[in-house]
Short mmCIF file of C-alpha atoms in Angstrom, two decimals:
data_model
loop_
_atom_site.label_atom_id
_atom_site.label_comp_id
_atom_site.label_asym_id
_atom_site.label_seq_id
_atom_site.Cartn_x
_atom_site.Cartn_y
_atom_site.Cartn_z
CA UNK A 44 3.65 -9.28 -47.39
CA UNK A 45 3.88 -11.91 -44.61
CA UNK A 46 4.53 -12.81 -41.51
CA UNK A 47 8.37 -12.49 -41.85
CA UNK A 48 7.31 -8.74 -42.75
CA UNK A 49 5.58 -7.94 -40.19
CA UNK A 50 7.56 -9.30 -37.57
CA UNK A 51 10.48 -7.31 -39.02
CA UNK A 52 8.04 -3.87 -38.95
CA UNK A 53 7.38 -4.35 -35.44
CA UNK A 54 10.50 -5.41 -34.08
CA UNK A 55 11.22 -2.02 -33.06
CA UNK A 56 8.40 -1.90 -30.95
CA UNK A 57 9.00 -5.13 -29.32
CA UNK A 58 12.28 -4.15 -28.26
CA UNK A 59 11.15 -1.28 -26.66
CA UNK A 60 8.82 -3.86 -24.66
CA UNK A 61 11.05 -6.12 -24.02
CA UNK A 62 13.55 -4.04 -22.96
CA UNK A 63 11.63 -1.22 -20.98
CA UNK A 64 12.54 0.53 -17.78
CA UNK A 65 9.41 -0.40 -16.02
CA UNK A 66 10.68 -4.28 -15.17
CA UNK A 67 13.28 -2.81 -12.91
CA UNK A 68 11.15 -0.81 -11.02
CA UNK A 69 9.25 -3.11 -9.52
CA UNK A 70 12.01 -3.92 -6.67
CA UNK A 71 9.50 -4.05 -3.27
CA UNK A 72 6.20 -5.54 -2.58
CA UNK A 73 4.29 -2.43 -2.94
CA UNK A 74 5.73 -2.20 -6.54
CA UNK A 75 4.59 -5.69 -7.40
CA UNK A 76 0.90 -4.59 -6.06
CA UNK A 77 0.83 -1.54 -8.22
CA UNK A 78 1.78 -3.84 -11.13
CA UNK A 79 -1.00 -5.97 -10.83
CA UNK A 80 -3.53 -3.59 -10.00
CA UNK A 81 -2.69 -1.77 -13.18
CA UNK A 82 -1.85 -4.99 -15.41
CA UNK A 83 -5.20 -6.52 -14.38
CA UNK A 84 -7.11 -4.81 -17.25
CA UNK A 85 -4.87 -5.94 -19.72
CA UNK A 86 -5.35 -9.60 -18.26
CA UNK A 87 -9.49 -9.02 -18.47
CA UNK A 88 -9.50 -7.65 -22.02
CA UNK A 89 -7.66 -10.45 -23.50
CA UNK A 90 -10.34 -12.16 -23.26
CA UNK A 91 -12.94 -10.03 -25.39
CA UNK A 92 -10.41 -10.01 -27.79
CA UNK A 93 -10.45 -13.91 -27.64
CA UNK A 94 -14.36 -13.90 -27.76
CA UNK A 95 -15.01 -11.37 -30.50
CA UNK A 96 -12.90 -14.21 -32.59
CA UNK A 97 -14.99 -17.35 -31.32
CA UNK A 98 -17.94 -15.24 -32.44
CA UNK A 99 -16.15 -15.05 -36.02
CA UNK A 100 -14.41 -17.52 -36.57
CA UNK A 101 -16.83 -20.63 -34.85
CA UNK A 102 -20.30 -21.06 -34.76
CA UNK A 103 -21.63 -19.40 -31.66
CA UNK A 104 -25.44 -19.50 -32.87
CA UNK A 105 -27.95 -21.76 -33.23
CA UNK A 106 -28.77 -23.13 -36.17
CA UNK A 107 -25.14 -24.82 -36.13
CA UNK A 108 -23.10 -24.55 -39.15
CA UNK A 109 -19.57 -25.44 -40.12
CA UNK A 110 -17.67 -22.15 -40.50
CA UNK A 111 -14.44 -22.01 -43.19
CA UNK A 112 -11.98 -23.01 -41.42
CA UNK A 113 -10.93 -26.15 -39.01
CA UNK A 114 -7.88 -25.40 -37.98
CA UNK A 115 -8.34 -21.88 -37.01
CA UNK A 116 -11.96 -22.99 -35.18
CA UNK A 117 -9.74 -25.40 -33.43
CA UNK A 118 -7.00 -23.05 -32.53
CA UNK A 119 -9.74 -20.52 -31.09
CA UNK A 120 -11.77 -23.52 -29.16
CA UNK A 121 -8.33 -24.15 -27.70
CA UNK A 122 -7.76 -21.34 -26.27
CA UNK A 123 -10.92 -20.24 -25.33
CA UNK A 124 -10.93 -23.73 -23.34
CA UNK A 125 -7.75 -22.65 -21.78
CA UNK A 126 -8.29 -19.44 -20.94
CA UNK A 127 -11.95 -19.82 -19.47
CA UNK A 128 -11.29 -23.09 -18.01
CA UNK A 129 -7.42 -23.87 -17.24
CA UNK A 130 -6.18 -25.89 -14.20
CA UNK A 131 -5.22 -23.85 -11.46
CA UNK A 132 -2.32 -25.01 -8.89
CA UNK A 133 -4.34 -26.30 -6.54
CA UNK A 134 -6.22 -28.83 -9.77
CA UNK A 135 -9.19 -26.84 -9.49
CA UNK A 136 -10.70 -25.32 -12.93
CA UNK A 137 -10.56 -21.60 -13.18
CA UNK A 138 -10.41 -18.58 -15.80
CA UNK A 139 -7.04 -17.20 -16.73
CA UNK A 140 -8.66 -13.71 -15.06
CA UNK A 141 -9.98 -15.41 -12.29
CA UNK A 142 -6.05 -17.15 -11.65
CA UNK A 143 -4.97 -13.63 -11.89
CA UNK A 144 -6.94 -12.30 -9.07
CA UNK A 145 -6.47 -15.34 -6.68
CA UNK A 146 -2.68 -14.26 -7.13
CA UNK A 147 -3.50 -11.28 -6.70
CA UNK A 148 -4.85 -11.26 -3.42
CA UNK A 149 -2.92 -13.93 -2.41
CA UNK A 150 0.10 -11.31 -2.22
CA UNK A 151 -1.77 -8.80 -0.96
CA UNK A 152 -2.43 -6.48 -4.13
CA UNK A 153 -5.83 -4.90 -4.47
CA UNK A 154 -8.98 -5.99 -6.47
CA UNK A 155 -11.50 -2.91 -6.19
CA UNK A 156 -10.39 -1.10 -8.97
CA UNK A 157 -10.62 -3.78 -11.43
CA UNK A 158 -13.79 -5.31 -9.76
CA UNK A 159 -15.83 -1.89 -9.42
CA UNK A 160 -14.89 -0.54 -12.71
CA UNK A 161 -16.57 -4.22 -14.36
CA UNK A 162 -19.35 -3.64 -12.19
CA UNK A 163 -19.26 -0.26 -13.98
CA UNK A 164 -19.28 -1.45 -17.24
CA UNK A 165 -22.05 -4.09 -16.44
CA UNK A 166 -24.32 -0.97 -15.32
CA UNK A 167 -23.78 1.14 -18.27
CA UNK A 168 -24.03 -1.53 -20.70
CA UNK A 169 -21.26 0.32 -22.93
CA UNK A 170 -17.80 -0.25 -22.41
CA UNK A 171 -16.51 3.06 -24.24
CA UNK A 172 -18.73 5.28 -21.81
CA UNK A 173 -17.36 2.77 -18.83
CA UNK A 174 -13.92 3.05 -19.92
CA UNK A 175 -13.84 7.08 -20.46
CA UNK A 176 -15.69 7.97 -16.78
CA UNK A 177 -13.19 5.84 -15.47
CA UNK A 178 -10.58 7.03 -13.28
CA UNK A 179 -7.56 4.93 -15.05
CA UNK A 180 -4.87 6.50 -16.37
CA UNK A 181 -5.01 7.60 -19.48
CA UNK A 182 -2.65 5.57 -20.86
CA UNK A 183 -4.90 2.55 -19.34
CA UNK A 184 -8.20 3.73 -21.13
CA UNK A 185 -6.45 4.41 -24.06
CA UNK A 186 -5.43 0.92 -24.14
CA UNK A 187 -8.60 -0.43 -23.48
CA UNK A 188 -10.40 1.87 -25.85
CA UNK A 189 -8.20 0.38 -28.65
CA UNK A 190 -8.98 -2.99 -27.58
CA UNK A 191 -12.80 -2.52 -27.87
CA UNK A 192 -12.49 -0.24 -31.34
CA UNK A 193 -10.93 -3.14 -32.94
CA UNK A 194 -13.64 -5.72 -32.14
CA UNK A 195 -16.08 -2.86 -32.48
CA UNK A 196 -14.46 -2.85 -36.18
CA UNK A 197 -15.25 -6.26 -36.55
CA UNK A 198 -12.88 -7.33 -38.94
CA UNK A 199 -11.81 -10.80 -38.21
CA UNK A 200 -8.11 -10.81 -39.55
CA UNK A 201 -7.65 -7.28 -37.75
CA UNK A 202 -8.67 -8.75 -34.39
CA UNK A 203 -6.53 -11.57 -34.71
CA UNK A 204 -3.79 -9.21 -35.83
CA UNK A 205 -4.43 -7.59 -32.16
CA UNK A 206 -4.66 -10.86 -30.33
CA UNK A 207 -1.70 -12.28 -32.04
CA UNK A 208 0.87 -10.00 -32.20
CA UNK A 209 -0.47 -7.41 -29.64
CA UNK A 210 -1.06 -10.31 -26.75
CA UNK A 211 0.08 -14.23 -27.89
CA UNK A 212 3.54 -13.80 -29.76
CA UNK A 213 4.70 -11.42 -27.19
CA UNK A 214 3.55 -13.05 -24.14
CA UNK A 215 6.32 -15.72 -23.83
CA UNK A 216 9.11 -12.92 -23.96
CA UNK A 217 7.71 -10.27 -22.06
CA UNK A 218 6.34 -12.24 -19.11
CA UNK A 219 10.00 -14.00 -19.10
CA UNK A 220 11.86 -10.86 -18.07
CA UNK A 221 8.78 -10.12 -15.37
CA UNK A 222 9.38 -13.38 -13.86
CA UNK A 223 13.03 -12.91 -13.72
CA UNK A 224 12.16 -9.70 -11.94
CA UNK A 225 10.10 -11.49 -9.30
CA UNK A 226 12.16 -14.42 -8.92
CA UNK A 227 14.92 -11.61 -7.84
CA UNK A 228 13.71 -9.37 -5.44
CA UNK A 229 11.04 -11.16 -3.43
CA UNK A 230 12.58 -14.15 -2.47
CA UNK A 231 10.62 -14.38 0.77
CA UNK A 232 7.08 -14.05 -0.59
CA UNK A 233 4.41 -16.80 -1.31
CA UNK A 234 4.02 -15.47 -5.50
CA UNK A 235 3.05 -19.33 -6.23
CA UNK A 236 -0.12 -18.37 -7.65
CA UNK A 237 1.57 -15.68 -9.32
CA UNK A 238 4.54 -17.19 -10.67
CA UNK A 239 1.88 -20.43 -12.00
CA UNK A 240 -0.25 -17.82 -13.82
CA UNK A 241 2.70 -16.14 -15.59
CA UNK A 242 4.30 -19.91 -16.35
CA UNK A 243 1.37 -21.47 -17.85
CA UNK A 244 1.33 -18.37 -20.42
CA UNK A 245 4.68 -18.82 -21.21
CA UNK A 246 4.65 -22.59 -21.49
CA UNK A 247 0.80 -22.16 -23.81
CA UNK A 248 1.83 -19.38 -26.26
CA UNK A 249 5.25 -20.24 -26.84
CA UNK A 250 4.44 -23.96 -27.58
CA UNK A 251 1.03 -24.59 -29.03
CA UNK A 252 -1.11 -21.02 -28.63
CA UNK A 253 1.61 -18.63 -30.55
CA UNK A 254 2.40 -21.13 -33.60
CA UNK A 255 -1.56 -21.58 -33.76
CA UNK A 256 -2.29 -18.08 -33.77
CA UNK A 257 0.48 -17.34 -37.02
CA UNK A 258 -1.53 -20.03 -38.60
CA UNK A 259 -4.46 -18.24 -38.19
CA UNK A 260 -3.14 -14.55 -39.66
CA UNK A 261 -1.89 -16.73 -42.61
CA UNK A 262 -5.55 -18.03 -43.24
CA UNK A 263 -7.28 -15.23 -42.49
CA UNK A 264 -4.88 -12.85 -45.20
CA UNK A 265 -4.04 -15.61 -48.10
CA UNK A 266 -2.87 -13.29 -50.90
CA UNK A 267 -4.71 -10.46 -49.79
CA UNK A 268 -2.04 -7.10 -49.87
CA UNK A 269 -4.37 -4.87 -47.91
CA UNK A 270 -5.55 -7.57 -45.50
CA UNK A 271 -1.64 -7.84 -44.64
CA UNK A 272 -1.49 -3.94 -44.30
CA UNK A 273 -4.47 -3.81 -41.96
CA UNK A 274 -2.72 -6.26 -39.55
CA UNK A 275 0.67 -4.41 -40.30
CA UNK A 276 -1.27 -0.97 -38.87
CA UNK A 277 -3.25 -2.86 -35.77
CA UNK A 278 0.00 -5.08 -34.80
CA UNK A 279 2.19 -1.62 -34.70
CA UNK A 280 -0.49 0.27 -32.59
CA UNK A 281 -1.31 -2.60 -30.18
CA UNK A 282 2.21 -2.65 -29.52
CA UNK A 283 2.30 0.93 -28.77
CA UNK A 284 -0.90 0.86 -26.78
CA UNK A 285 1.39 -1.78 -24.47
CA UNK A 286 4.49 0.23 -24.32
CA UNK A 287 1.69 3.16 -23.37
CA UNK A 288 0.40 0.73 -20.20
CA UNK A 289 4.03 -0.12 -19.06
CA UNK A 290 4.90 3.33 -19.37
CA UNK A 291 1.82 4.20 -17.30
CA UNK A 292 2.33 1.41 -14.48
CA UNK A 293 6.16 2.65 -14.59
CA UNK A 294 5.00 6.46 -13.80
CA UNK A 295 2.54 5.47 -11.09
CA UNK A 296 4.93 3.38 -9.36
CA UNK A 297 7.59 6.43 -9.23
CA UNK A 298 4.90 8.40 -7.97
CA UNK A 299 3.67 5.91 -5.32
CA UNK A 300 7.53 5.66 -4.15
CA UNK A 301 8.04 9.45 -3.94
CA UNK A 302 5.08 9.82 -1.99
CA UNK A 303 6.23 6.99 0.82
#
């Protein structure tokens, strides 16, 4: 198996990403708000995804040693300096999270959710307990759930299955078609933030952070055959645990409109 395989095994569900329902939904403001209040968790647990390989893959501990591999401590340094530290629009430094909610309030979407159920999962010092009290959608906290069980796992080429296929080689694609979305039907409002976050994504994983993360799969498998079936399995369900948030944003966006 290889990476030629496994894109061809999950090309089904990428297609049903790609080309899902929910993107033409979101045709007024109040759409675009319900978006990002729901997308938002997505956005924060990309980046314990992102850590849990820095803590493999580099040396986070003291004593220092070298670990295995240089390109792939590189690739996750990268990113990790991206994503925690990126310039925003306005040349200021900022987290990839932190962009997010800036855009979000700049167009008038609401941060509570996101921000109490954090301080939530600060209090109870365990994310699965945080995430099941919740009052996401179920769709939402299954996503999140999977997110954590993988890292909770702790196998590095499993992880990197779910960061690279679940978030960084579908990123380019799928935030293209939400930016043409945008682009379309609100003409009139300020999305600058918005449309900057979505951009620098695009421009990151499709040039340097997607081809980097491949790499990475490559190195972490070799010759292994059930290595390359583990990241078959995880890259097929984090897909599915996607297609299960759009399909949740998509239902509570009917709902908010039939209510109006």
């Amino acid at each position: 198996m290889n990476i030629e395989t496994i894109n061809n095994s999950i090309q089904p569900q990428k297609e049903l990403l790609l080309q899902h329902s929910l993107y033409k939904k979101v045709r007024t403001i109040e759409d675009l708000q319900c978006f990002l209040e729901n997308h938002v968790y997505a956005v924060w647990d990309f980046m314990s995804l992102l850590k849990a390989l820095q803590s493999k893959l580099t040396c986070t501990t003291t004593p220092w040693f070298a670990t295995q591999n240089p390109q792939t401590r590189y690739l996750i340094n990268e990113i990790v300096l991206a994503e925690e530290s990126d310039l925003t629009l306005d040349g200021n430094r900022s987290s990839h999270y932190e962009m997010y909610i800036e855009a979000m309030k700049a167009c008038g979407a609401n941060t509570a959710g996101i921000e109490d159920f954090l301080s939530e999962v600060d209090s109870l010092k365990n994310i699965f307990v945080a995430i099941k009290t919740s009052n996401l959608h179920p769709n939402i906290k299954a996503f999140l759930d999977f997110t954590f069980r993988v890292i909770e796992e702790g196998k590095s080429h499993e992880i990197a299955a779910a960061f690279t296929f679940g978030r960084e080689d579908l990123i380019p694609s799928m935030f293209t078609e939400i930016l043409k979305n945008f682009q379309a039907n609100f003409p009139e409002t300020d999305l600058s933030k918005l449309i900057y976050y979505f951009e620098r994504h695009i421009q990151l994983d499709a040039d340097e952070h997607g081809p980097m993360a491949m790499k990475m799969i490559i190195e972490l498998c070799g010759t292994d055959a059930q290595k390359w079936s583990d990241v078959e399995e995880v890259s097929k369900l984090a897909l599915e645990k996607r297609i299960g948030l759009w399909d949740a944003i998509e239902e509570t966006i009917t709902m908010n409109v039939a209510l109006a």
